[in-house]
Coordinates of C-alpha atoms and ligand atoms in Angstrom, one line a residue:
M82 CA 18.5 -11.6 -6.7
L83 CA 17.4 -13.8 -3.6
I84 CA 14.5 -12.6 -1.2
G85 CA 14.0 -14.6 1.9
I86 CA 10.6 -15.2 3.3
V87 CA 10.6 -15.1 7.4
G88 CA 8.2 -15.1 10.1
K89 CA 6.9 -17.0 12.9
P90 CA 4.8 -20.5 12.0
N91 CA 1.5 -20.4 10.6
C92 CA 1.6 -16.4 9.3
G93 CA 1.5 -17.4 5.5
K94 CA 5.0 -17.6 4.2
T95 CA 4.3 -20.4 1.9
T96 CA 1.2 -19.0 0.7
F97 CA 3.3 -16.2 -0.3
L98 CA 5.9 -18.2 -2.0
N99 CA 3.0 -20.1 -3.7
A100 CA 1.0 -16.8 -4.8
A101 CA 4.1 -15.3 -6.0
C102 CA 5.7 -18.1 -7.7
L103 CA 2.5 -20.2 -8.4
T104 CA 4.1 -23.2 -6.9
T105 CA 2.2 -25.7 -4.8
A106 CA 4.7 -26.2 -1.8
K107 CA 2.4 -27.3 1.3
V108 CA 0.2 -25.2 3.4
A109 CA -1.5 -25.8 6.5
D110 CA -3.3 -24.2 9.5
Y111 CA -0.8 -25.5 12.0
P112 CA 2.8 -24.5 13.1
F113 CA 6.0 -26.0 11.3
T114 CA 4.3 -27.1 8.2
T115 CA 7.6 -26.1 6.3
I116 CA 10.8 -27.7 7.4
E117 CA 12.9 -27.9 4.4
P118 CA 13.3 -24.5 2.5
N119 CA 11.2 -23.9 -0.8
L120 CA 12.7 -22.1 -3.4
G121 CA 10.7 -20.4 -6.2
T122 CA 10.8 -17.7 -9.1
A123 CA 8.8 -14.6 -8.9
Y124 CA 8.9 -11.5 -11.1
V125 CA 9.0 -7.9 -10.2
R126 CA 7.2 -5.5 -12.6
S127 CA 8.8 -2.5 -14.5
Q128 CA 7.5 -0.3 -17.0
C129 CA 9.1 -1.8 -20.3
V130 CA 11.0 0.1 -22.5
C131 CA 9.4 -1.3 -25.5
K132 CA 6.7 1.6 -25.2
E133 CA 8.9 4.2 -25.1
L134 CA 11.2 3.0 -28.2
K135 CA 7.9 2.0 -30.0
V136 CA 9.0 -1.5 -30.7
Q137 CA 7.4 -5.0 -30.4
D138 CA 10.0 -6.8 -28.4
K139 CA 10.7 -10.7 -28.0
P140 CA 11.9 -11.0 -24.5
K141 CA 14.2 -14.1 -23.5
N142 CA 15.3 -13.8 -19.7
S143 CA 12.2 -11.9 -18.9
I144 CA 8.4 -11.8 -20.1
C145 CA 6.4 -8.6 -21.4
I146 CA 2.9 -8.3 -20.9
N147 CA 1.4 -5.1 -22.5
G148 CA 4.4 -3.1 -22.0
V149 CA 4.9 -4.5 -18.3
R150 CA 8.4 -6.2 -18.0
L151 CA 8.1 -8.8 -15.5
I152 CA 11.8 -9.8 -14.2
P153 CA 12.6 -13.0 -12.8
I154 CA 14.0 -12.9 -8.9
E155 CA 14.4 -16.2 -6.3
L156 CA 12.1 -16.4 -3.5
L157 CA 13.1 -18.6 -0.3
D158 CA 10.4 -19.8 2.0
V159 CA 12.1 -21.1 5.2
A160 CA 10.6 -22.8 8.4
G161 CA 8.9 -20.7 11.0
L162 CA 10.9 -19.0 13.6
V163 CA 9.9 -19.0 17.3
P164 CA 11.1 -16.8 20.2
G165 CA 14.3 -18.3 21.6
A166 CA 15.0 -20.0 18.3
W167 CA 18.7 -18.6 18.6
E168 CA 19.3 -21.0 21.6
G169 CA 17.4 -24.1 20.0
K170 CA 13.6 -23.3 20.6
G171 CA 11.4 -24.6 18.1
L172 CA 13.6 -25.6 15.0
G173 CA 16.3 -23.8 16.2
N174 CA 17.8 -21.0 13.8
K175 CA 19.9 -23.3 12.0
F176 CA 17.8 -23.0 8.8
L177 CA 18.5 -19.2 8.9
D178 CA 21.7 -20.3 7.2
D179 CA 19.5 -21.1 4.2
L180 CA 19.1 -17.1 3.9
R181 CA 22.8 -16.6 4.0
R182 CA 22.6 -15.4 0.4
A183 CA 19.3 -13.5 0.6
D184 CA 19.7 -9.7 -0.5
A185 CA 16.5 -8.6 1.6
L186 CA 13.7 -10.2 3.6
I187 CA 10.1 -10.1 3.7
H188 CA 8.8 -10.4 7.2
V189 CA 5.1 -12.1 6.8
V190 CA 3.1 -11.1 9.9
D191 CA -0.4 -12.3 10.8
A192 CA -2.0 -8.8 11.2
S193 CA -5.2 -10.4 12.0
G194 CA -3.9 -11.5 15.5
S195 CA -5.3 -15.3 15.1
T196 CA -1.8 -17.1 15.7
D197 CA 0.2 -17.0 18.9
D198 CA 4.1 -16.6 19.3
K199 CA 4.5 -20.4 18.5
G200 CA 2.1 -20.3 15.3
N201 CA -0.9 -22.0 17.5
L202 CA -4.5 -20.8 16.2
T203 CA -6.1 -18.3 18.7
E204 CA -9.0 -16.0 19.0
P205 CA -8.7 -13.8 16.2
G206 CA -7.5 -10.3 17.5
S207 CA -6.2 -11.8 20.6
W208 CA -2.5 -12.0 19.8
D209 CA -0.7 -8.8 19.5
P210 CA 1.3 -8.9 16.0
I211 CA 3.7 -6.1 17.3
E212 CA 5.3 -8.7 19.4
D213 CA 6.1 -10.8 16.3
I214 CA 7.9 -7.8 14.8
K215 CA 10.0 -7.3 17.7
F216 CA 11.1 -10.9 18.5
L217 CA 11.6 -11.6 14.8
E218 CA 14.2 -8.8 14.4
Y219 CA 15.9 -9.7 17.8
E220 CA 16.1 -13.6 16.5
I221 CA 17.8 -12.5 13.1
A222 CA 20.1 -10.3 14.9
M223 CA 21.2 -12.9 17.6
W224 CA 21.6 -15.2 14.5
I225 CA 24.2 -12.8 13.0
S226 CA 25.9 -12.0 16.7
N227 CA 26.2 -15.6 17.0
I228 CA 28.2 -16.0 13.7
L229 CA 30.2 -13.1 14.6
K230 CA 31.3 -14.4 18.1
R231 CA 32.7 -17.7 16.6
D232 CA 36.3 -17.1 17.2
W233 CA 35.6 -13.5 17.9
H234 CA 38.8 -13.2 20.4
K235 CA 41.2 -15.0 18.0
F236 CA 39.9 -13.3 15.0
T237 CA 40.3 -9.7 16.3
R238 CA 43.5 -10.5 18.4
K239 CA 45.0 -11.4 15.1
I240 CA 44.1 -8.3 13.4
E241 CA 45.5 -6.1 16.5
V242 CA 48.6 -7.9 16.4
E243 CA 49.3 -8.2 12.8
R244 CA 47.8 -4.6 12.2
L245 CA 45.3 -5.9 9.5
D246 CA 42.4 -3.9 8.1
F247 CA 39.2 -4.9 10.0
V248 CA 36.9 -4.1 7.2
D249 CA 38.7 -6.3 4.9
K250 CA 38.9 -9.1 7.1
M251 CA 35.4 -8.8 8.1
A252 CA 34.3 -9.0 4.7
Q253 CA 36.3 -11.8 4.1
R254 CA 34.8 -13.6 6.9
L255 CA 31.2 -12.7 6.2
S256 CA 31.3 -13.2 2.4
G257 CA 29.1 -16.2 2.7
L258 CA 26.1 -14.0 4.4
A259 CA 26.4 -11.8 1.3
I260 CA 27.8 -9.0 3.3
N261 CA 30.4 -6.8 2.0
K262 CA 33.0 -3.8 2.7
S263 CA 30.4 -1.1 2.3
H264 CA 28.0 -3.0 4.4
I265 CA 30.3 -3.3 7.3
N266 CA 31.5 0.4 6.9
E267 CA 28.0 1.4 7.2
A268 CA 27.1 -0.6 9.9
L269 CA 30.4 0.5 11.9
K270 CA 28.8 4.1 11.5
T271 CA 25.5 3.7 12.5
S272 CA 26.3 1.5 15.3
K273 CA 29.0 4.1 16.6
L274 CA 31.8 1.8 16.5
V275 CA 34.1 3.7 14.2
G276 CA 37.6 3.9 15.6
T277 CA 37.1 1.6 18.4
K278 CA 38.9 -1.6 18.9
P279 CA 37.2 -4.6 18.0
V280 CA 39.1 -7.0 20.4
K281 CA 37.6 -4.9 23.3
W282 CA 33.9 -5.0 21.9
S283 CA 31.5 -6.3 24.7
D284 CA 28.9 -8.7 23.9
E285 CA 26.3 -5.8 23.6
E286 CA 28.4 -3.9 21.1
I287 CA 28.8 -7.1 19.1
F288 CA 25.0 -7.4 19.2
N289 CA 24.5 -3.8 18.2
F290 CA 26.8 -4.4 15.1
A291 CA 24.9 -7.4 14.1
V292 CA 21.4 -5.3 14.4
A293 CA 23.2 -2.7 12.3
L294 CA 24.3 -5.1 9.7
R295 CA 21.2 -6.9 9.3
K296 CA 19.5 -3.4 8.6
I297 CA 22.0 -2.9 5.9
A298 CA 22.7 -5.9 4.5
K299 CA 19.6 -8.0 4.8
P300 CA 16.9 -4.9 4.7
M301 CA 13.5 -5.9 5.6
I302 CA 10.1 -5.2 4.5
I303 CA 6.7 -6.2 6.7
I304 CA 4.0 -7.9 4.9
A305 CA 1.0 -7.2 7.2
N306 CA -1.1 -10.4 6.1
K307 CA -4.4 -11.8 6.3
A308 CA -6.0 -8.3 6.1
D309 CA -9.1 -9.9 4.7
M310 CA -10.0 -10.8 8.4
K311 CA -11.9 -8.0 10.4
T312 CA -9.3 -8.1 13.1
A313 CA -6.7 -6.9 10.9
D314 CA -7.6 -3.3 10.3
E315 CA -6.8 -2.1 13.5
N316 CA -3.4 -3.8 13.7
I317 CA -2.5 -2.6 10.4
K318 CA -2.8 1.1 11.7
R319 CA -0.7 0.2 15.0
I320 CA 2.1 -1.8 12.8
K321 CA 2.5 1.4 10.7
E322 CA 2.6 3.3 13.8
F323 CA 5.0 1.0 15.5
T324 CA 7.6 0.4 13.0
K325 CA 9.9 2.4 10.6
D326 CA 10.0 -0.4 8.1
I327 CA 7.8 -0.1 5.0
V328 CA 4.3 -2.1 5.6
V329 CA 2.5 -3.7 3.0
P330 CA -1.0 -4.7 3.9
A331 CA -1.9 -8.0 2.1
C332 CA -3.9 -10.8 1.4
V333 CA -1.7 -13.2 0.4
L334 CA -4.1 -16.3 -0.1
G335 CA -6.6 -14.0 -2.3
E336 CA -3.4 -13.3 -4.4
F337 CA -3.1 -17.1 -4.7
F338 CA -6.5 -17.7 -5.7
L339 CA -6.3 -14.8 -8.4
R340 CA -3.2 -16.3 -9.9
K341 CA -4.4 -19.8 -10.1
F342 CA -7.7 -18.5 -12.0
A343 CA -5.9 -16.4 -14.2
E344 CA -3.7 -19.4 -15.1
D345 CA -6.7 -21.4 -15.8
G346 CA -8.1 -18.7 -18.0
R347 CA -11.2 -18.2 -15.8
I348 CA -10.4 -14.5 -14.9
N349 CA -8.1 -11.8 -16.5
Y350 CA -5.7 -10.8 -14.1
I351 CA -2.1 -9.4 -14.1
P352 CA -0.3 -9.7 -10.9
G353 CA -0.3 -6.5 -9.0
D354 CA -3.3 -5.1 -10.6
S355 CA -5.9 -3.2 -8.8
S356 CA -8.8 -5.2 -10.3
F357 CA -9.7 -8.4 -12.2
E358 CA -12.2 -9.7 -14.8
I359 CA -14.3 -12.7 -14.4
I360 CA -14.5 -14.4 -17.8
K361 CA -15.8 -17.7 -17.2
S362 CA -18.4 -16.9 -14.3
E363 CA -20.3 -20.1 -15.2
S364 CA -17.1 -22.0 -13.7
F365 CA -17.5 -20.6 -10.5
S366 CA -20.3 -21.7 -7.7
D367 CA -22.1 -18.8 -6.1
N368 CA -20.2 -19.0 -3.0
E369 CA -16.9 -18.6 -5.0
L370 CA -18.3 -15.5 -6.6
K371 CA -19.2 -14.1 -3.1
T372 CA -15.6 -14.7 -2.2
L373 CA -14.3 -12.9 -5.3
N374 CA -16.7 -10.0 -4.9
S375 CA -15.4 -9.4 -1.2
L376 CA -11.7 -10.1 -2.6
Q377 CA -12.5 -7.1 -5.2
E378 CA -13.9 -4.9 -2.3
L379 CA -10.8 -5.5 -0.1
I380 CA -8.3 -4.7 -3.1
D381 CA -10.4 -1.6 -3.9
K382 CA -9.3 -0.7 -0.2
L383 CA -6.0 -1.8 -0.1
G384 CA -4.9 -0.8 -3.8
S385 CA -4.0 -4.6 -4.6
T386 CA -3.4 -7.8 -2.8
G387 CA -0.1 -6.6 -1.6
V388 CA 2.1 -9.6 -3.0
Q389 CA 3.5 -8.0 -5.9
L390 CA 3.6 -4.6 -4.4
A391 CA 5.8 -6.2 -1.8
L392 CA 7.9 -7.8 -4.2
D393 CA 8.6 -4.6 -6.2
T394 CA 9.0 -2.4 -3.1
A395 CA 11.7 -4.6 -2.1
V396 CA 13.7 -4.7 -5.3
F397 CA 13.0 -1.2 -6.2
K398 CA 12.8 0.8 -2.9
L399 CA 14.5 -1.1 -0.6
L400 CA 17.4 -2.6 -2.8
D401 CA 17.3 0.5 -5.0
M402 CA 17.7 -1.5 -8.2
I403 CA 17.3 -0.3 -11.7
V404 CA 16.3 -2.0 -14.9
A405 CA 18.8 -2.2 -17.8
Y406 CA 18.6 -3.9 -21.2
P407 CA 21.9 -4.9 -23.0
V408 CA 21.7 -5.3 -26.9
H409 CA 23.8 -6.4 -29.7
E410 CA 22.4 -4.2 -32.5
V411 CA 21.8 -0.6 -31.7
S412 CA 19.8 0.0 -34.9
N413 CA 17.0 -2.3 -33.9
F414 CA 17.7 -3.0 -30.2
S415 CA 18.1 -6.7 -30.7
D416 CA 20.4 -9.4 -29.9
A417 CA 22.4 -11.1 -32.6
D418 CA 19.6 -13.4 -33.4
G419 CA 17.1 -10.4 -34.0
N420 CA 15.1 -10.8 -30.7
V421 CA 14.2 -7.2 -29.6
L422 CA 15.0 -6.0 -26.0
P423 CA 15.7 -9.7 -25.2
D424 CA 17.1 -9.2 -21.6
A425 CA 16.1 -7.0 -18.8
F426 CA 18.7 -7.1 -16.1
L427 CA 18.3 -5.9 -12.4
I428 CA 21.1 -3.7 -11.3
P429 CA 21.9 -1.5 -8.4
K430 CA 21.4 2.1 -9.0
G431 CA 24.9 3.8 -9.5
T432 CA 26.7 0.9 -11.5
P433 CA 29.2 1.7 -14.0
I434 CA 28.9 0.3 -17.4
K435 CA 32.0 -1.6 -17.3
E436 CA 30.8 -3.5 -14.1
F437 CA 27.2 -4.0 -16.0
A438 CA 29.2 -5.6 -18.8
S439 CA 30.8 -8.0 -16.6
K440 CA 27.3 -9.1 -15.0
V441 CA 26.1 -9.8 -18.6
H442 CA 29.2 -11.6 -19.7
T443 CA 32.2 -12.2 -17.2
E444 CA 34.6 -12.2 -20.0
L445 CA 33.5 -8.7 -21.3
A446 CA 34.9 -7.2 -18.0
E447 CA 38.5 -7.5 -19.4
T448 CA 37.8 -7.0 -23.2
F449 CA 35.4 -3.8 -22.7
I450 CA 36.3 -0.7 -24.8
H451 CA 33.5 1.5 -24.2
G452 CA 29.4 1.4 -24.6
I453 CA 27.2 2.7 -26.8
D454 CA 23.6 4.2 -25.7
A455 CA 21.1 2.6 -28.2
K456 CA 18.6 5.1 -27.9
T457 CA 20.9 8.1 -28.9
K458 CA 23.6 6.1 -30.6
K459 CA 26.1 8.0 -28.3
R460 CA 29.3 6.5 -27.1
L461 CA 29.7 5.9 -23.2
G462 CA 33.0 5.7 -21.7
D463 CA 33.7 3.2 -19.0
N464 CA 32.9 5.4 -16.2
Y465 CA 29.4 5.9 -17.3
I466 CA 26.9 5.2 -14.6
I467 CA 23.8 3.1 -15.9
Q468 CA 20.3 5.0 -15.8
D469 CA 17.0 3.2 -15.1
C470 CA 15.7 1.7 -18.6
D471 CA 18.9 2.2 -20.5
V472 CA 19.3 0.2 -23.2
V473 CA 23.0 -0.3 -24.2
K474 CA 25.7 -2.0 -26.5
F475 CA 29.0 -3.1 -25.2
V476 CA 31.9 -2.7 -27.7
S477 CA 34.6 -5.0 -26.8
A478 CA 38.1 -6.0 -28.1
K479 CA 36.6 -9.5 -29.2
G480 CA 33.5 -8.1 -31.1
H481 CA 30.9 -9.0 -28.4
Ligands
LIG131 N1 -7.5 -15.4 6.1 C1 -6.3 -15.5 5.4 N2 -5.7 -16.8 5.7 C2 -4.0 -17.1 5.1 C3 -3.7 -16.1 4.3 N3 -2.4 -16.1 4.1 C4 -2.2 -17.5 4.5 N4 -3.6 -17.9 5.3 C5 -3.6 -19.2 6.1 O1 -2.4 -19.3 7.1 C6 -2.2 -20.7 7.3 C7 -0.8 -20.8 7.2 O2 -0.3 -20.8 6.2 P1 1.2 -21.1 5.5 O3 1.3 -20.6 4.4 O4 1.1 -22.6 5.6 O5 1.9 -20.7 6.6 P2 3.6 -20.6 7.0 O6 4.1 -19.4 7.7 O7 4.4 -21.3 5.9 O8 3.4 -21.7 8.0 P3 4.8 -22.7 8.4 O9 5.4 -23.5 7.5 O10 4.1 -23.8 9.4 O11 5.9 -21.8 9.2 C8 -3.0 -21.5 6.2 O12 -4.4 -22.1 6.7 C9 -3.1 -20.4 5.0 O13 -4.4 -20.7 4.4 C10 -4.4 -14.6 4.3 O14 -4.1 -13.9 3.1 N5 -5.7 -14.9 4.6
LIG132 MG1 5.2 -22.7 5.6

């Protein structure tokens, strides 16, 4: 699972990555600080099944803190995008190619309006962040549209002459962009191009198809960042009115400090919580304590710093993922070495058990016979659709 962090320069993308992954990639208050992409591991939060089963777990691929299971995902922070990037402005949009594998995008917006379209600092409140939302969606659609247009005529002509299946061929062509047949079918529908001849599509129709593909294959949420600044309040309201996308107000910088302080044992804080507890107040200066106080007030207003909420929303709402736990022993929910509930997997809602088995072990797909629901000990046929928080054993011909 890979989530790409996008936005104009100086909006807080790298700060988001550092906060979510506790990394130390370079952050600065001028544009184009990031040129080469930064990759990090973040976690999404889900209620661990250990509480329901009343067992003490021993996670291997994930972490469990007080019944909250933290499951790893990858985040990719890329260079800032400026208007006209598709035609080479700023750093161009070649670096968007780094986002080919992304399953979803988080668009970081400077909701305080203190940076202009190129990411230069301006009077707080003087730049309208709605402009940032409009241009970014356009740039990304242009990026996809340009990929589509390479050899478009030759490609669509061949399909027509040889009577090939457009969706099949398009899926092969776009597999590097993590775009599949169902994305393409859906995009044809929403762009009202079903039944038309691709060879005859106009530039506008190709662009509309690219817009639809982006929405389906790279769904996006908006982080309204820098919510700690006075000028952000009004803009956050306006952004919510303007867009149909999910908007998460956030103070990414605040989350970064909370994570750091928690790591150093100076406060108690689980990412995503609505409060934190200072445990070593003597280690903070008066000024720092004041800042922590205002941060708590902001969290009271927003519900959280927004960073964890954005990640959880992207994975569980936007991508509609659920969590499932494969085990070896149904009696005590452990793996072959006795680790209880060792692994938690993120899988799309609607995944049949056999497909889940193949994600856990490739060879299980061929040797899979049936599954067992470890909670009820009932047998599960290979068409069984995995449900959220299922704990399952795979029975295979090889005795896995
Ligand atoms: N007030 C405030 N400032 C923030 C917040 N998040 C980030 N910043 C500041 O915004 C500036 C830019 O942060 P970066 O994370 O480097 O931004 P970026 O989007 O990665 O920038 P480029 O790599 O240049 O595209 C820094 O000065 C950060 O301290 C926030 O939540 N509140
Ligand atoms: Mg950066």
